[in-house]
PDB file of C-alpha atoms in Angstrom:
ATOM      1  CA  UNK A   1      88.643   9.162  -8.870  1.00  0.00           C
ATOM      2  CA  UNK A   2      91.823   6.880  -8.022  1.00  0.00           C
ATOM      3  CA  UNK A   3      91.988   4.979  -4.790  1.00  0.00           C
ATOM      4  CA  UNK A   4      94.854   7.088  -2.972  1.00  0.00           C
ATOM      5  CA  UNK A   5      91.706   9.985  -3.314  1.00  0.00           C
ATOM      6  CA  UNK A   6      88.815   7.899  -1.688  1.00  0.00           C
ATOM      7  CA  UNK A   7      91.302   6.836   0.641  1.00  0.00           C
ATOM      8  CA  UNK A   8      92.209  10.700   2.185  1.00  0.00           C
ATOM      9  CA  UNK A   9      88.932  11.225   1.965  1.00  0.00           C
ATOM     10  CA  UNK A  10      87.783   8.055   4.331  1.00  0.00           C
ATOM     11  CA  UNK A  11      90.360   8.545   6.950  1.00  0.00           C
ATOM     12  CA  UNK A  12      88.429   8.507  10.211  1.00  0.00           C
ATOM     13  CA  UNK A  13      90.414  11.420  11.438  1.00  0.00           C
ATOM     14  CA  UNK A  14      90.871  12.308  15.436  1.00  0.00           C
ATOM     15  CA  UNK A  15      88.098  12.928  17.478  1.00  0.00           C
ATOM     16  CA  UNK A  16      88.510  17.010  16.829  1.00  0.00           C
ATOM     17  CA  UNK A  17      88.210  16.039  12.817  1.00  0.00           C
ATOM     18  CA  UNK A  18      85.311  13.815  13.867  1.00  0.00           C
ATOM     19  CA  UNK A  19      83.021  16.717  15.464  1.00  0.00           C
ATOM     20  CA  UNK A  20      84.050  19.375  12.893  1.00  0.00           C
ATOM     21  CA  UNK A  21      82.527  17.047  10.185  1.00  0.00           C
ATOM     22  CA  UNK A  22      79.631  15.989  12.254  1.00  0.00           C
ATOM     23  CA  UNK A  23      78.517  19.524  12.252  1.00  0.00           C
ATOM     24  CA  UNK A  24      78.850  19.859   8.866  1.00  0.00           C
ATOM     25  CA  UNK A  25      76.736  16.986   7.845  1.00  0.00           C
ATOM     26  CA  UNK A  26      73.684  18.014  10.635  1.00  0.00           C
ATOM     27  CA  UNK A  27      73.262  21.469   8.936  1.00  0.00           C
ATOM     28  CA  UNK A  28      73.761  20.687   5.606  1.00  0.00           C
ATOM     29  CA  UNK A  29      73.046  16.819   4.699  1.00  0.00           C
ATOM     30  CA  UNK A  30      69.239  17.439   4.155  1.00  0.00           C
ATOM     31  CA  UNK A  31      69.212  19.951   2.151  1.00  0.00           C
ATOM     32  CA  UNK A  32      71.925  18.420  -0.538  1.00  0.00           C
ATOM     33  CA  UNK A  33      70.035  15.270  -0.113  1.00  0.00           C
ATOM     34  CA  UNK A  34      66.605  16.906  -1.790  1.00  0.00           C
ATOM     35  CA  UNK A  35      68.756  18.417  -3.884  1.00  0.00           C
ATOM     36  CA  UNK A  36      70.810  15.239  -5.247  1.00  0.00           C
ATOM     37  CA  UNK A  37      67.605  12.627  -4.246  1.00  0.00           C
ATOM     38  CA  UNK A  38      66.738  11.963  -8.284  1.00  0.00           C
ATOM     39  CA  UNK A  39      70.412  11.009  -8.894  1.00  0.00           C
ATOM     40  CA  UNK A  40      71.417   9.077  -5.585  1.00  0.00           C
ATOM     41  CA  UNK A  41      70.234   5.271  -6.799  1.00  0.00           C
ATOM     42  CA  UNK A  42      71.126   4.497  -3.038  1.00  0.00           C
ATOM     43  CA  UNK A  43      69.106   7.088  -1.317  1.00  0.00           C
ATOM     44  CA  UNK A  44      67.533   5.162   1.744  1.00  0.00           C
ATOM     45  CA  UNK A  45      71.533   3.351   2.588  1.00  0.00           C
ATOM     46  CA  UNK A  46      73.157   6.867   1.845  1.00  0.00           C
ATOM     47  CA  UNK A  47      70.311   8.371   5.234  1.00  0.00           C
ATOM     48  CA  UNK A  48      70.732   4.779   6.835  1.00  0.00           C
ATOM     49  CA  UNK A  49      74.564   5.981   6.923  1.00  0.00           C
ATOM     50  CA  UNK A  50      73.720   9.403   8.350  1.00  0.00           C
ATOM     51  CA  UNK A  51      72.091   7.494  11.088  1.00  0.00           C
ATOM     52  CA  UNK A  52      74.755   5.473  11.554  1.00  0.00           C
ATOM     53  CA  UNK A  53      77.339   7.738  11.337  1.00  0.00           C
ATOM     54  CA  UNK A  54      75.704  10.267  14.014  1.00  0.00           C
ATOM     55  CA  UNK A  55      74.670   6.633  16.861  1.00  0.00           C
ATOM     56  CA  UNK A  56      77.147   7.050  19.440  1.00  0.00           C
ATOM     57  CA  UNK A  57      76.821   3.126  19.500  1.00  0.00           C
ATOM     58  CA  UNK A  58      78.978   2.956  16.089  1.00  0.00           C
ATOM     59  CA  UNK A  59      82.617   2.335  16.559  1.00  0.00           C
ATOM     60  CA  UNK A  60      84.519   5.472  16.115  1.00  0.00           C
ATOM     61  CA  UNK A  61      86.866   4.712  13.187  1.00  0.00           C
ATOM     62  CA  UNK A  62      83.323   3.902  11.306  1.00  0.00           C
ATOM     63  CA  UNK A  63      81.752   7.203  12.613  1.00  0.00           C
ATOM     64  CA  UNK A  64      84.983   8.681  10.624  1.00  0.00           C
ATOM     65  CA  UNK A  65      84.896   7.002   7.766  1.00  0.00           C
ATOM     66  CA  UNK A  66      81.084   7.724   7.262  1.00  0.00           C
ATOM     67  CA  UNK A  67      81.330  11.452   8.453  1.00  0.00           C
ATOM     68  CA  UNK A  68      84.042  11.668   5.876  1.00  0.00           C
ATOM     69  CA  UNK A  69      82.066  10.485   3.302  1.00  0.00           C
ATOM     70  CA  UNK A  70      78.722  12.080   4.102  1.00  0.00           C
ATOM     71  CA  UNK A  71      81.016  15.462   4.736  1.00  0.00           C
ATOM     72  CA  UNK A  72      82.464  15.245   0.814  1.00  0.00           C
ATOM     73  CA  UNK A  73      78.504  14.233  -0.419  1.00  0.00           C
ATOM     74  CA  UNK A  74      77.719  18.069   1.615  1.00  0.00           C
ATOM     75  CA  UNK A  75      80.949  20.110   0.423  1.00  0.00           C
ATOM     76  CA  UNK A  76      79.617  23.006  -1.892  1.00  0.00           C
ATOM     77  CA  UNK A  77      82.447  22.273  -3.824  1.00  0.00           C
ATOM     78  CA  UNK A  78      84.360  19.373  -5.037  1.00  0.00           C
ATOM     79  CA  UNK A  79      85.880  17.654  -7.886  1.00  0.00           C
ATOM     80  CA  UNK A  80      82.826  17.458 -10.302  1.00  0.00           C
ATOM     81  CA  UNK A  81      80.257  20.242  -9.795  1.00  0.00           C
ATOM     82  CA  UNK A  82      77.035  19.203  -8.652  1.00  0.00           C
ATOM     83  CA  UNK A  83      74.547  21.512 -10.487  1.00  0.00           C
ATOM     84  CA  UNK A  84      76.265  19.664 -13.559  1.00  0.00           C
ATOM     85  CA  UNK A  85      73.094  17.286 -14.724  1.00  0.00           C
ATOM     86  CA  UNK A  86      73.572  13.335 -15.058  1.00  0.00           C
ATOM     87  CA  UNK A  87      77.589  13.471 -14.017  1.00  0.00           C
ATOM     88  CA  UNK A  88      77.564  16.415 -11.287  1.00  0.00           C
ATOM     89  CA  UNK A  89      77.297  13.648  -8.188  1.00  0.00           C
ATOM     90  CA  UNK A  90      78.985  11.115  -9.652  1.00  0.00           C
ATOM     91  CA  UNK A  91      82.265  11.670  -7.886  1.00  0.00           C
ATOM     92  CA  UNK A  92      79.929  11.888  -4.613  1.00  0.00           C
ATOM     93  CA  UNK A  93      78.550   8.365  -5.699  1.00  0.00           C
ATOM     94  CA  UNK A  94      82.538   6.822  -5.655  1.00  0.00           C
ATOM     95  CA  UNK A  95      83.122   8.416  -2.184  1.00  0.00           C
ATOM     96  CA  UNK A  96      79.860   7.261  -0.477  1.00  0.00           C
ATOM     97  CA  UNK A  97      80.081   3.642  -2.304  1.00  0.00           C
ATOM     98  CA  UNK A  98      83.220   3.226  -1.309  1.00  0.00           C
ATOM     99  CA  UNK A  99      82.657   4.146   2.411  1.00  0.00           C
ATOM    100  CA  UNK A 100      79.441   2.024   2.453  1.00  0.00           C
ATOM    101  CA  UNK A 101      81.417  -0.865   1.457  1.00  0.00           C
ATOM    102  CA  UNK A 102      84.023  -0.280   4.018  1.00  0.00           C
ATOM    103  CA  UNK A 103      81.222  -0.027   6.339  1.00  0.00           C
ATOM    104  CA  UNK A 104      78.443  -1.916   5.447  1.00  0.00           C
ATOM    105  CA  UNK A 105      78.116  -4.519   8.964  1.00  0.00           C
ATOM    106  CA  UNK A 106      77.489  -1.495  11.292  1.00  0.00           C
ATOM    107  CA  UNK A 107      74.657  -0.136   9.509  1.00  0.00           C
ATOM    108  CA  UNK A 108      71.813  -1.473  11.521  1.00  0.00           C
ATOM    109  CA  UNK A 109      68.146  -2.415  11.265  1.00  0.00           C
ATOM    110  CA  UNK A 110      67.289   0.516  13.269  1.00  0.00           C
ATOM    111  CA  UNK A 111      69.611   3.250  11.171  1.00  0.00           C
ATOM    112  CA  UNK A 112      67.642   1.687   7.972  1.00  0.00           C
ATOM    113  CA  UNK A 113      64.000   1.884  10.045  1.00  0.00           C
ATOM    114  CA  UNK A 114      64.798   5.609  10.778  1.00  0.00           C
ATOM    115  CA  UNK A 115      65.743   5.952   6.360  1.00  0.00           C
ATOM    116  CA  UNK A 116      62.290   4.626   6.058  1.00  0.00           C
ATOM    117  CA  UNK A 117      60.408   6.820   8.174  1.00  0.00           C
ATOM    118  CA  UNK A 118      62.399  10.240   6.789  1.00  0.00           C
ATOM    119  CA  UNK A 119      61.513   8.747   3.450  1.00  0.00           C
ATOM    120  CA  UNK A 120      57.846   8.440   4.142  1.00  0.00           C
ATOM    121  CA  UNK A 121      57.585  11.515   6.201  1.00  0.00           C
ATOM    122  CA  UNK A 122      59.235  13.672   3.539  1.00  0.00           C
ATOM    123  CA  UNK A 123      57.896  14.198  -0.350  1.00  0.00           C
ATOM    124  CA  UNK A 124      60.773  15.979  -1.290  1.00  0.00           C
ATOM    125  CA  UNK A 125      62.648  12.661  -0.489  1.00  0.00           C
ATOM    126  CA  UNK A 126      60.950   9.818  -2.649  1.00  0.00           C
ATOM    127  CA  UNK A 127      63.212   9.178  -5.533  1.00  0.00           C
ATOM    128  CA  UNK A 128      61.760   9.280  -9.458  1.00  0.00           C
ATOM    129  CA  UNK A 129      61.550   5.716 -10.632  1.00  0.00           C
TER     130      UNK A 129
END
């Protein structure tokens, strides 16, 4: 994926933008994440940056940027399919590295506490190693 891509993609967008994607990523981020968990390799910072993303403590242009992100890891469809094994989230992995690099001060202690504990408190969630 070429930069001028990631970059649409991580706008922060208006406040209107904002909400739209926020609602997206509530309903549908934990079910994608079980889905995608054995291929994410960054599993605990990719729910860290849900946290983050949804604290009304973190800056709004990083809210954005993260919602964007999180809202292109949730789309049912996108530029490589996801049901495709070993490549299908690997255009999901540029977006979200990407924004977690823009990003990566304002995820806090407390967003990664709060990855631990939906880790620990869910099976479904524990990566293959």
């Amino acid at each position: 994926m070429d930069d001028v891509k990631i970059g649409e993609i991580l706008l922060p967008g208006d406040e209107t933008e904002q909400e739209r994607q926020r609602e997206r990523v509530q309903k549908r981020f934990w079910p994608v994440l079980k889905r995608a968990v054995r291929q994410i390799p960054f599993s605990r910072d990719l729910i860290a940056s849900y946290y983050c993303a949804l604290d009304p403590r973190t800056p709004l242009r990083v809210r954005g940027t993260l919602l964007g992100a999180l809202a292109y890891f949730v789309m049912p469809v996108d530029i490589i399919p996801d049901f495709l094994a070993m490549v299908g989230f690997t255009d999901d992995i540029a977006v979200l590295t990407a924004a977690f690099a823009a990003v990566r001060g304002h995820v806090r202690d407390d967003h990664y506490v709060a990855a631990d504990k939906a880790l620990a408190d869910e099976p479904d969630l524990q990566p293959t190693r």
